[in-house]
Amino acid sequence: MQSSFNIGLSAQIALEQRLSTVADNISNSNTTGFRAIKVKFSEVINSIKNDIDQKISFVAEGNEYLSKQNGSLTNTGGELDFALEGDAWFSLQTPRGIILTRDGRFKIREDGSLISSSGRYPVLDMEGAPIQIPHKDEAFEVGEEGEISQKGKKIAAMGFYSADLSKGFVRRENSGIFPNIPPVPVLDPSDITVKRGYIEDSNANSMYEMGQMIHLTQKFNSITELIDDSDKSFLEAIKNLVS
């Protein structure tokens, strides 16, 4: 009976974790460049020594990972709005290291440096150096490969970066992430395209996530009822033993 309680409790802990990620996805369904978090759960089998050497299945703590699905693109026409098509990230320089982001709503400082939408962090090129626009008040072109040119001369190239996010990450800078393993430039950017005048919407589908929230809440409540029933049965068994 107690094994039923433990199984139910492990399932509830797993569902609480999933509910937390779903709530986060819903709250960021309109956040530019946001990537939804998913959770993968595994099963742990424990042997319980009794007359039949029973094996009991528990739900292990879930592993969180980012959905790689690209969000849809919105045409803004903005000269400093950029979206990426392909498996890569823009990179931002911070005092603590590189932040990866799919939010390409950039700005230009007075000194000509290209910076993040918050105005705090420089955007990096493929060499890891901040991108500079020499004549900030004059037009410049950005090709689909990320090359930036002005007056017919190449002045920089947008950096495309990747990282092993399976080692963990922390949310930073709007929809950005700070990976535990330092990001590196993409070696073969042939499948990556820069779209100027576009931004990438969140890939979190609010309708789907709301459905998940309802479904998971129902599961949580059902397990709570099972645990309550298990407790009652356990107490009744004790009463019978001592009576």
Coordinates of N, CA and C in Angstrom, one line a residue:
M1 N 0.8 -1.2 0.0 CA 0.0 0.0 0.0 C 0.9 1.3 0.0
Q2 N 1.9 1.2 0.8 CA 2.8 2.4 0.8 C 3.5 2.6 -0.5
S3 N 3.8 1.5 -1.2 CA 4.4 1.6 -2.5 C 3.5 2.4 -3.5
S4 N 2.1 2.2 -3.3 CA 1.2 3.0 -4.1 C 1.3 4.5 -3.8
F5 N 1.4 4.7 -2.5 CA 1.6 6.1 -2.1 C 2.9 6.7 -2.7
N6 N 4.0 6.0 -2.7 CA 5.3 6.5 -3.2 C 5.2 6.7 -4.7
I7 N 4.6 5.8 -5.4 CA 4.4 5.9 -6.9 C 3.6 7.1 -7.2
G8 N 2.5 7.3 -6.5 CA 1.7 8.5 -6.7 C 2.4 9.8 -6.4
L9 N 3.2 9.8 -5.3 CA 3.9 11.0 -5.0 C 5.0 11.3 -6.0
S10 N 5.7 10.3 -6.5 CA 6.7 10.6 -7.6 C 6.0 11.1 -8.8
A11 N 4.8 10.6 -9.2 CA 4.1 11.1 -10.3 C 3.7 12.6 -10.1
Q12 N 3.2 12.9 -8.9 CA 2.8 14.3 -8.6 C 4.0 15.3 -8.7
I13 N 5.1 14.8 -8.2 CA 6.3 15.7 -8.3 C 6.7 16.0 -9.8
A14 N 6.6 14.9 -10.6 CA 6.8 15.1 -12.1 C 5.8 16.0 -12.7
L15 N 4.6 15.8 -12.4 CA 3.5 16.7 -12.9 C 3.7 18.1 -12.5
E16 N 4.1 18.3 -11.3 CA 4.3 19.7 -10.8 C 5.4 20.4 -11.7
Q17 N 6.5 19.6 -12.0 CA 7.5 20.2 -12.8 C 7.0 20.5 -14.2
R18 N 6.2 19.6 -14.7 CA 5.7 19.8 -16.1 C 4.7 21.0 -16.1
L19 N 3.9 21.1 -15.0 CA 2.9 22.2 -14.9 C 3.7 23.6 -14.9
S20 N 4.8 23.6 -14.2 CA 5.6 24.8 -14.1 C 6.1 25.2 -15.4
T21 N 6.6 24.3 -16.2 CA 7.1 24.6 -17.6 C 6.0 25.1 -18.5
V22 N 4.8 24.4 -18.4 CA 3.7 24.8 -19.2 C 3.3 26.2 -18.9
A23 N 3.2 26.6 -17.6 CA 2.9 27.9 -17.2 C 3.9 29.0 -17.7
D24 N 5.2 28.6 -17.7 CA 6.2 29.5 -18.3 C 6.0 29.7 -19.8
N25 N 5.7 28.6 -20.5 CA 5.5 28.6 -21.9 C 4.3 29.5 -22.3
I26 N 3.2 29.4 -21.5 CA 2.0 30.2 -21.7 C 2.3 31.7 -21.5
S27 N 3.0 32.0 -20.5 CA 3.3 33.4 -20.2 C 4.3 34.0 -21.2
N28 N 5.0 33.2 -22.0 CA 5.9 33.7 -23.0 C 5.5 33.4 -24.4
S29 N 4.2 33.1 -24.6 CA 3.7 32.8 -25.9 C 3.7 34.0 -26.9
N30 N 3.9 35.2 -26.3 CA 4.0 36.4 -27.2 C 5.4 37.0 -27.1
T31 N 6.3 36.3 -26.5 CA 7.7 36.8 -26.4 C 8.5 36.5 -27.6
T32 N 9.0 37.6 -28.2 CA 9.8 37.4 -29.5 C 11.0 36.5 -29.3
G33 N 11.1 35.5 -30.2 CA 12.2 34.6 -30.2 C 12.2 33.6 -29.1
F34 N 11.1 33.5 -28.3 CA 11.1 32.5 -27.2 C 11.0 31.1 -27.7
R35 N 11.8 30.2 -27.0 CA 11.7 28.8 -27.3 C 11.1 28.1 -26.1
A36 N 10.0 27.3 -26.4 CA 9.3 26.6 -25.3 C 10.2 25.5 -24.7
I37 N 9.9 25.3 -23.4 CA 10.6 24.2 -22.6 C 9.8 23.0 -22.6
K38 N 10.4 21.9 -22.9 CA 9.7 20.6 -22.8 C 10.4 19.8 -21.6
V39 N 9.7 18.7 -21.2 CA 10.3 17.9 -20.1 C 10.2 16.4 -20.5
K40 N 11.3 15.7 -20.4 CA 11.3 14.3 -20.7 C 11.5 13.5 -19.4
F41 N 10.5 12.6 -19.1 CA 10.6 11.8 -17.9 C 11.0 10.4 -18.2
S42 N 11.7 9.8 -17.2 CA 12.1 8.4 -17.4 C 11.5 7.6 -16.2
E43 N 11.6 6.3 -16.4 CA 11.0 5.4 -15.4 C 12.1 4.7 -14.6
V44 N 12.0 4.7 -13.3 CA 12.9 4.0 -12.4 C 12.3 2.8 -11.8
I45 N 12.9 1.6 -12.0 CA 12.4 0.4 -11.5 C 13.1 0.0 -10.2
N46 N 12.4 -0.1 -9.1 CA 13.0 -0.5 -7.8 C 12.4 -1.9 -7.4
S47 N 13.3 -2.7 -6.9 CA 12.8 -4.0 -6.5 C 12.5 -3.9 -5.0
I48 N 11.3 -4.4 -4.6 CA 10.9 -4.5 -3.2 C 10.9 -5.9 -2.8
K49 N 11.7 -6.2 -1.8 CA 11.9 -7.5 -1.3 C 10.6 -8.0 -0.5
N50 N 9.9 -8.8 -1.1 CA 8.8 -9.4 -0.4 C 8.6 -10.9 -0.9
D51 N 7.5 -11.5 -0.6 CA 7.3 -12.9 -1.0 C 7.4 -13.1 -2.5
I52 N 7.1 -12.1 -3.3 CA 7.2 -12.3 -4.7 C 8.2 -11.4 -5.4
D53 N 9.1 -10.9 -4.6 CA 10.2 -10.0 -5.1 C 9.6 -9.0 -6.1
Q54 N 8.7 -8.2 -5.7 CA 7.9 -7.3 -6.5 C 8.8 -6.1 -7.0
K55 N 8.6 -5.8 -8.3 CA 9.3 -4.6 -8.9 C 8.3 -3.5 -9.0
I56 N 8.7 -2.3 -8.5 CA 7.8 -1.2 -8.5 C 8.4 -0.1 -9.4
S57 N 7.5 0.6 -10.1 CA 7.9 1.6 -11.1 C 7.7 3.0 -10.5
F58 N 8.7 3.8 -10.5 CA 8.6 5.2 -10.1 C 8.9 6.2 -11.2
V59 N 8.4 7.4 -11.2 CA 8.7 8.4 -12.2 C 9.9 9.2 -11.7
A60 N 11.0 9.2 -12.5 CA 12.2 9.9 -12.1 C 12.0 11.4 -12.4
E61 N 12.9 12.2 -11.8 CA 12.9 13.7 -12.1 C 13.1 13.9 -13.6
G62 N 12.3 14.8 -14.2 CA 12.3 15.1 -15.6 C 13.5 15.9 -16.0
N63 N 13.9 15.7 -17.3 CA 15.0 16.5 -17.9 C 14.4 17.5 -18.8
E64 N 14.7 18.8 -18.5 CA 14.2 19.9 -19.4 C 15.0 20.1 -20.6
Y65 N 14.4 20.4 -21.7 CA 15.1 20.7 -22.9 C 14.3 21.8 -23.7
L66 N 15.0 22.5 -24.6 CA 14.3 23.5 -25.4 C 13.8 22.9 -26.7
S67 N 12.6 23.3 -27.0 CA 12.0 22.9 -28.3 C 12.8 23.5 -29.5
K68 N 13.2 22.8 -30.5 CA 14.0 23.3 -31.6 C 13.2 23.8 -32.7
Q69 N 11.9 23.7 -32.6 CA 11.0 24.1 -33.6 C 11.0 25.7 -33.7
N70 N 11.2 26.1 -35.0 CA 11.3 27.6 -35.2 C 9.9 28.2 -35.0
G71 N 9.9 29.4 -34.5 CA 8.6 30.1 -34.5 C 8.3 30.7 -35.8
S72 N 7.1 31.1 -36.0 CA 6.7 31.8 -37.3 C 7.3 33.2 -37.4
L73 N 7.5 33.7 -38.6 CA 8.1 35.0 -38.8 C 7.0 36.0 -39.1
T74 N 7.3 37.2 -38.5 CA 6.4 38.3 -38.7 C 7.1 39.4 -39.4
N75 N 6.6 39.9 -40.5 CA 7.2 41.0 -41.3 C 6.9 42.3 -40.7
T76 N 8.0 42.9 -40.2 CA 7.9 44.3 -39.6 C 8.3 45.4 -40.5
G77 N 9.2 45.0 -41.4 CA 9.8 46.0 -42.3 C 10.9 46.8 -41.6
G78 N 11.2 46.5 -40.4 CA 12.2 47.3 -39.6 C 13.6 47.1 -40.1
E79 N 14.4 48.1 -40.3 CA 15.7 48.0 -40.8 C 16.6 47.3 -39.8
L80 N 16.3 47.3 -38.6 CA 17.1 46.7 -37.5 C 16.4 45.5 -36.9
D81 N 15.4 44.9 -37.6 CA 14.8 43.7 -37.2 C 15.3 42.5 -38.0
F82 N 15.7 41.5 -37.3 CA 16.3 40.3 -38.0 C 15.8 39.0 -37.4
A83 N 15.6 38.0 -38.3 CA 15.2 36.7 -37.9 C 16.1 35.7 -38.5
L84 N 16.3 34.6 -37.8 CA 17.1 33.5 -38.3 C 16.2 32.3 -38.8
E85 N 16.6 31.8 -39.9 CA 16.0 30.5 -40.4 C 17.1 29.4 -40.3
G86 N 16.8 28.4 -39.5 CA 17.9 27.4 -39.4 C 18.2 27.2 -37.9
D87 N 19.1 26.2 -37.6 CA 19.5 25.8 -36.3 C 20.7 26.6 -35.8
A88 N 20.4 27.9 -35.4 CA 21.5 28.7 -34.9 C 20.9 29.8 -34.0
W89 N 21.8 30.6 -33.4 CA 21.4 31.7 -32.5 C 22.2 32.9 -32.8
F90 N 21.7 34.1 -32.6 CA 22.5 35.3 -32.5 C 23.2 35.3 -31.1
S91 N 24.3 36.0 -31.0 CA 25.0 36.0 -29.7 C 25.2 37.4 -29.2
L92 N 25.1 37.5 -27.9 CA 25.2 38.8 -27.2 C 26.4 38.7 -26.2
Q93 N 27.2 39.8 -26.1 CA 28.3 39.8 -25.2 C 27.8 40.4 -23.9
T94 N 28.1 39.7 -22.8 CA 27.8 40.2 -21.4 C 29.0 40.0 -20.5
P95 N 29.0 40.6 -19.4 CA 30.1 40.4 -18.4 C 30.3 39.0 -18.0
R96 N 29.2 38.2 -18.0 CA 29.3 36.8 -17.5 C 29.5 35.8 -18.6
G97 N 29.5 36.3 -19.9 CA 29.7 35.3 -21.0 C 28.7 35.6 -22.1
I98 N 28.6 34.7 -23.1 CA 27.8 34.9 -24.2 C 26.3 34.4 -23.9
I99 N 25.4 35.3 -24.3 CA 24.0 34.9 -24.2 C 23.5 34.6 -25.7
L100 N 22.8 33.5 -25.8 CA 22.2 33.2 -27.1 C 20.8 33.7 -27.2
T101 N 20.4 34.2 -28.4 CA 19.1 34.7 -28.5 C 18.6 34.5 -29.9
R102 N 17.3 34.4 -30.1 CA 16.6 34.4 -31.4 C 15.8 35.7 -31.6
D103 N 16.0 36.6 -30.6 CA 15.3 37.9 -30.7 C 16.2 38.9 -31.4
G104 N 15.9 39.1 -32.7 CA 16.8 40.0 -33.5 C 16.3 41.4 -33.6
R105 N 15.6 41.9 -32.6 CA 15.2 43.3 -32.7 C 16.3 44.2 -32.1
F106 N 17.3 44.5 -33.0 CA 18.5 45.2 -32.6 C 18.4 46.7 -32.7
K107 N 19.4 47.4 -32.1 CA 19.5 48.8 -32.1 C 20.9 49.2 -32.4
I108 N 21.1 50.5 -32.7 CA 22.5 51.0 -32.9 C 22.8 52.1 -31.9
R109 N 23.9 51.9 -31.2 CA 24.3 53.0 -30.2 C 24.9 54.1 -31.0
E110 N 25.2 55.2 -30.2 CA 25.8 56.4 -30.8 C 27.2 56.1 -31.3
D111 N 27.9 55.1 -30.7 CA 29.2 54.8 -31.2 C 29.2 53.8 -32.4
G112 N 28.0 53.4 -32.9 CA 27.9 52.6 -34.0 C 27.8 51.1 -33.7
S113 N 27.8 50.7 -32.5 CA 27.8 49.3 -32.1 C 26.3 48.8 -32.2
L114 N 26.2 47.6 -32.8 CA 24.9 46.9 -32.9 C 24.6 46.2 -31.5
I115 N 23.4 46.5 -30.9 CA 23.2 46.0 -29.6 C 21.8 45.3 -29.5
S116 N 21.6 44.6 -28.4 CA 20.3 43.9 -28.2 C 19.1 44.8 -28.0
S117 N 17.9 44.2 -28.1 CA 16.7 45.0 -28.0 C 16.6 45.7 -26.7
S118 N 17.2 45.3 -25.6 CA 17.2 46.0 -24.3 C 18.2 47.1 -24.3
G119 N 19.1 47.2 -25.3 CA 20.1 48.3 -25.3 C 21.2 48.0 -24.4
R120 N 21.4 46.8 -23.9 CA 22.4 46.5 -22.9 C 23.7 45.8 -23.5
Y121 N 23.5 44.9 -24.4 CA 24.6 44.0 -24.8 C 24.9 44.1 -26.3
P122 N 26.2 44.1 -26.7 CA 26.6 44.1 -28.1 C 26.3 42.8 -28.8
V123 N 26.0 42.9 -30.0 CA 25.8 41.7 -30.9 C 27.1 41.3 -31.5
L124 N 27.5 40.0 -31.4 CA 28.8 39.5 -31.8 C 28.8 39.0 -33.3
D125 N 30.0 39.1 -33.9 CA 30.2 38.5 -35.2 C 30.8 37.1 -35.0
M126 N 31.1 36.5 -36.2 CA 31.6 35.1 -36.1 C 32.9 34.9 -35.4
E127 N 33.7 36.0 -35.2 CA 34.9 36.0 -34.5 C 34.8 36.3 -33.0
G128 N 33.5 36.5 -32.6 CA 33.3 36.9 -31.2 C 33.5 38.3 -30.8
A129 N 33.6 39.2 -31.8 CA 33.8 40.6 -31.6 C 32.5 41.4 -31.8
P130 N 32.3 42.5 -31.1 CA 31.1 43.3 -31.2 C 31.0 43.8 -32.7
I131 N 29.8 43.8 -33.2 CA 29.6 44.4 -34.6 C 29.5 45.9 -34.5
Q132 N 30.3 46.5 -35.4 CA 30.3 48.0 -35.5 C 29.8 48.4 -36.9
I133 N 28.9 49.4 -36.9 CA 28.5 50.1 -38.1 C 29.2 51.4 -38.2
P134 N 30.2 51.6 -39.1 CA 31.1 52.8 -39.1 C 30.3 54.1 -39.2
H135 N 29.3 54.1 -40.1 CA 28.5 55.3 -40.4 C 27.1 55.0 -40.0
K136 N 26.8 55.2 -38.7 CA 25.5 54.7 -38.2 C 24.3 55.4 -38.8
D137 N 24.5 56.6 -39.3 CA 23.3 57.3 -39.9 C 23.1 57.1 -41.3
E138 N 24.0 56.2 -41.9 CA 23.9 55.9 -43.3 C 23.4 54.5 -43.5
A139 N 22.8 54.3 -44.7 CA 22.2 52.9 -45.0 C 23.3 51.9 -45.0
F140 N 22.9 50.7 -44.6 CA 23.8 49.5 -44.8 C 23.0 48.3 -45.2
E141 N 23.6 47.3 -45.8 CA 22.9 46.2 -46.3 C 23.3 44.9 -45.5
V142 N 22.3 44.0 -45.4 CA 22.6 42.7 -44.7 C 22.1 41.6 -45.6
G143 N 23.0 40.8 -46.1 CA 22.7 39.7 -47.0 C 22.1 38.5 -46.2
E144 N 21.5 37.5 -46.9 CA 20.9 36.4 -46.3 C 22.0 35.5 -45.5
E145 N 23.2 35.7 -45.9 CA 24.3 34.9 -45.2 C 24.8 35.6 -44.0
G146 N 24.2 36.8 -43.7 CA 24.6 37.6 -42.5 C 25.7 38.6 -42.8
E147 N 26.2 38.7 -44.0 CA 27.2 39.7 -44.3 C 26.6 41.1 -44.3
I148 N 27.3 42.0 -43.6 CA 26.9 43.4 -43.5 C 27.9 44.3 -44.3
S149 N 27.3 45.1 -45.2 CA 28.1 46.0 -46.0 C 27.5 47.4 -46.0
Q150 N 28.5 48.3 -46.3 CA 28.1 49.7 -46.4 C 28.9 50.4 -47.4
K151 N 28.2 51.1 -48.3 CA 28.9 51.8 -49.4 C 29.7 50.7 -50.3
G152 N 29.1 49.5 -50.4 CA 29.6 48.5 -51.3 C 30.8 47.8 -50.7
K153 N 31.1 48.0 -49.4 CA 32.2 47.4 -48.7 C 31.8 46.6 -47.5
K154 N 32.3 45.3 -47.4 CA 31.9 44.5 -46.3 C 32.5 45.0 -45.0
I155 N 31.7 45.2 -44.0 CA 32.2 45.8 -42.7 C 32.1 44.8 -41.6
A156 N 31.2 43.7 -41.7 CA 31.1 42.8 -40.6 C 30.2 41.6 -41.1
A157 N 30.1 40.6 -40.3 CA 29.2 39.5 -40.6 C 28.6 39.0 -39.3
M158 N 27.3 38.9 -39.3 CA 26.6 38.4 -38.1 C 27.1 37.1 -37.7
G159 N 27.2 36.9 -36.4 CA 27.7 35.6 -35.8 C 26.5 34.6 -35.7
F160 N 26.7 33.4 -36.1 CA 25.7 32.3 -35.9 C 26.4 31.3 -34.9
Y161 N 25.7 31.1 -33.8 CA 26.3 30.3 -32.7 C 25.4 29.1 -32.3
S162 N 26.0 28.1 -31.7 CA 25.3 27.0 -31.2 C 25.9 26.6 -29.9
A163 N 25.2 25.7 -29.1 CA 25.7 25.2 -27.9 C 25.1 23.9 -27.5
D164 N 25.7 23.1 -26.7 CA 25.1 21.9 -26.2 C 24.2 22.2 -25.0
L165 N 23.0 22.4 -25.3 CA 22.0 22.8 -24.3 C 21.6 21.6 -23.4
S166 N 22.0 20.4 -23.7 CA 21.7 19.2 -22.9 C 22.4 19.3 -21.6
K167 N 23.5 20.1 -21.5 CA 24.2 20.3 -20.3 C 23.6 21.3 -19.3
G168 N 22.5 21.9 -19.8 CA 21.8 22.9 -18.9 C 22.0 24.3 -19.4
F169 N 21.0 25.2 -19.0 CA 21.0 26.6 -19.4 C 20.2 27.4 -18.4
V170 N 20.3 28.7 -18.5 CA 19.5 29.6 -17.6 C 18.9 30.6 -18.6
R171 N 17.7 31.0 -18.3 CA 17.0 32.1 -19.1 C 17.7 33.4 -18.8
R172 N 17.9 34.2 -19.9 CA 18.5 35.5 -19.7 C 17.9 36.4 -20.8
E173 N 18.0 37.7 -20.6 CA 17.7 38.7 -21.6 C 16.5 38.4 -22.5
N174 N 15.3 38.6 -21.9 CA 14.1 38.4 -22.6 C 13.9 36.9 -22.9
S175 N 14.1 36.6 -24.2 CA 14.0 35.2 -24.6 C 15.3 34.5 -24.7
G176 N 16.4 35.1 -24.3 CA 17.7 34.6 -24.5 C 18.0 33.5 -23.5
I177 N 19.1 32.8 -23.7 CA 19.6 31.7 -22.8 C 21.1 31.8 -22.5
F178 N 21.5 31.5 -21.3 CA 22.9 31.4 -21.0 C 23.2 30.0 -20.8
P179 N 23.9 29.3 -21.8 CA 24.2 27.9 -21.6 C 25.3 27.6 -20.7
N180 N 25.2 26.4 -20.0 CA 26.3 26.0 -19.1 C 27.6 25.7 -19.8
I181 N 27.5 25.2 -21.0 CA 28.6 25.0 -21.9 C 28.8 26.2 -22.8
P182 N 30.0 26.8 -22.9 CA 30.1 28.0 -23.7 C 29.8 27.7 -25.2
P183 N 29.0 28.6 -25.8 CA 28.6 28.5 -27.2 C 29.8 28.7 -28.2
V184 N 29.7 28.1 -29.4 CA 30.7 28.2 -30.4 C 30.1 28.6 -31.7
P185 N 30.9 29.2 -32.6 CA 30.3 29.6 -33.9 C 29.9 28.3 -34.7
V186 N 28.9 28.5 -35.5 CA 28.5 27.4 -36.3 C 29.5 27.2 -37.5
L187 N 30.0 26.0 -37.6 CA 31.1 25.7 -38.6 C 30.6 25.8 -40.0
D188 N 29.4 25.3 -40.2 CA 28.8 25.3 -41.6 C 27.5 26.0 -41.6
P189 N 27.5 27.3 -41.9 CA 26.3 28.1 -41.8 C 25.5 28.1 -43.1
S190 N 25.8 27.1 -44.0 CA 25.1 27.1 -45.3 C 23.6 26.9 -45.2
D191 N 23.1 26.3 -44.1 CA 21.7 26.1 -43.9 C 21.0 27.2 -43.1
I192 N 21.7 28.3 -42.8 CA 21.2 29.3 -42.0 C 21.0 30.6 -42.8
T193 N 19.8 31.2 -42.7 CA 19.5 32.4 -43.5 C 19.0 33.5 -42.5
V194 N 19.5 34.7 -42.8 CA 19.1 35.9 -42.1 C 18.0 36.6 -42.9
K195 N 16.9 36.9 -42.2 CA 15.8 37.6 -42.9 C 15.7 39.0 -42.2
R196 N 16.0 40.0 -43.0 CA 15.9 41.4 -42.5 C 14.5 41.9 -42.7
G197 N 14.1 42.7 -41.7 CA 12.7 43.2 -41.7 C 11.7 42.2 -41.1
Y198 N 12.2 41.1 -40.5 CA 11.3 40.1 -39.9 C 11.8 39.9 -38.4
I199 N 10.8 39.4 -37.6 CA 11.2 38.9 -36.3 C 10.6 37.5 -36.1
E200 N 11.2 36.7 -35.3 CA 10.6 35.4 -35.0 C 9.7 35.4 -33.8
D201 N 8.5 34.9 -34.0 CA 7.6 34.8 -32.9 C 7.9 33.7 -32.0
S202 N 7.4 33.7 -30.8 CA 7.5 32.6 -29.9 C 7.1 31.3 -30.5
N203 N 7.8 30.2 -30.2 CA 7.3 28.9 -30.7 C 6.4 28.2 -29.7
A204 N 6.0 28.9 -28.7 CA 5.1 28.3 -27.7 C 3.6 28.6 -28.2
N205 N 2.9 27.6 -28.4 CA 1.5 27.7 -28.9 C 0.6 27.8 -27.7
S206 N 0.0 29.0 -27.5 CA -0.8 29.2 -26.2 C -2.0 28.3 -26.1
M207 N -2.6 28.0 -27.3 CA -3.8 27.1 -27.2 C -3.4 25.7 -26.8
Y208 N -2.3 25.2 -27.4 CA -1.8 23.9 -27.1 C -1.4 23.8 -25.6
E209 N -0.7 24.8 -25.2 CA -0.2 24.8 -23.8 C -1.3 24.9 -22.8
M210 N -2.4 25.6 -23.1 CA -3.6 25.7 -22.3 C -4.2 24.3 -22.2
G211 N -4.3 23.6 -23.3 CA -4.8 22.2 -23.3 C -4.0 21.3 -22.4
Q212 N -2.7 21.5 -22.5 CA -1.8 20.7 -21.7 C -2.0 21.0 -20.2
M213 N -2.2 22.3 -19.9 CA -2.4 22.7 -18.5 C -3.7 22.0 -17.9
I214 N -4.7 22.0 -18.7 CA -6.0 21.4 -18.3 C -5.8 19.9 -18.1
H215 N -5.1 19.2 -19.1 CA -4.9 17.8 -19.0 C -4.0 17.4 -17.8
L216 N -3.0 18.1 -17.6 CA -2.0 17.8 -16.5 C -2.7 18.1 -15.1
T217 N -3.5 19.1 -15.1 CA -4.2 19.4 -13.8 C -5.2 18.3 -13.5
Q218 N -5.9 17.8 -14.5 CA -6.8 16.6 -14.3 C -6.0 15.4 -13.8
K219 N -4.9 15.2 -14.4 CA -4.0 14.0 -14.0 C -3.6 14.2 -12.5
F220 N -3.2 15.4 -12.2 CA -2.7 15.7 -10.8 C -3.8 15.4 -9.8
N221 N -5.0 15.9 -10.1 CA -6.1 15.7 -9.2 C -6.5 14.2 -9.1
S222 N -6.4 13.5 -10.2 CA -6.7 12.0 -10.1 C -5.7 11.3 -9.2
I223 N -4.5 11.7 -9.4 CA -3.4 11.0 -8.5 C -3.6 11.4 -7.1
T224 N -4.0 12.6 -6.8 CA -4.3 13.0 -5.4 C -5.4 12.1 -4.8
E225 N -6.4 11.9 -5.6 CA -7.5 11.0 -5.1 C -7.0 9.6 -4.8
L226 N -6.1 9.1 -5.7 CA -5.6 7.7 -5.5 C -4.7 7.7 -4.3
I227 N -3.9 8.7 -4.0 CA -3.1 8.8 -2.8 C -4.0 8.8 -1.6
D228 N -5.1 9.6 -1.6 CA -6.0 9.6 -0.5 C -6.6 8.3 -0.2
D229 N -7.0 7.6 -1.3 CA -7.6 6.3 -1.1 C -6.6 5.3 -0.6
S230 N -5.3 5.4 -1.0 CA -4.3 4.5 -0.5 C -4.0 4.7 1.0
D231 N -4.1 6.0 1.4 CA -3.9 6.3 2.8 C -5.0 5.7 3.7
K232 N -6.2 5.8 3.2 CA -7.4 5.3 3.9 C -7.2 3.8 4.0
S233 N -6.8 3.1 2.9 CA -6.7 1.6 3.0 C -5.6 1.2 3.9
F234 N -4.5 2.0 3.9 CA -3.3 1.7 4.8 C -3.7 1.8 6.3
L235 N -4.5 2.9 6.6 CA -4.9 3.1 8.0 C -5.9 2.0 8.4
E236 N -6.7 1.6 7.5 CA -7.7 0.6 7.8 C -7.0 -0.8 8.1
A237 N -5.9 -1.0 7.3 CA -5.2 -2.3 7.5 C -4.5 -2.3 8.9
I238 N -4.0 -1.1 9.3 CA -3.3 -1.0 10.6 C -4.4 -1.3 11.7
K239 N -5.5 -0.7 11.6 CA -6.6 -0.9 12.6 C -7.0 -2.3 12.7
N240 N -7.0 -3.0 11.6 CA -7.4 -4.4 11.6 C -6.3 -5.3 12.3
L241 N -5.0 -4.8 12.1 CA -3.9 -5.6 12.7 C -3.9 -5.5 14.2
V242 N -4.3 -4.3 14.7 CA -4.2 -4.0 16.2 C -5.5 -4.3 16.9
S243 N -6.5 -4.6 16.2 CA -7.8 -4.8 16.8 C -7.9 -6.3 17.4

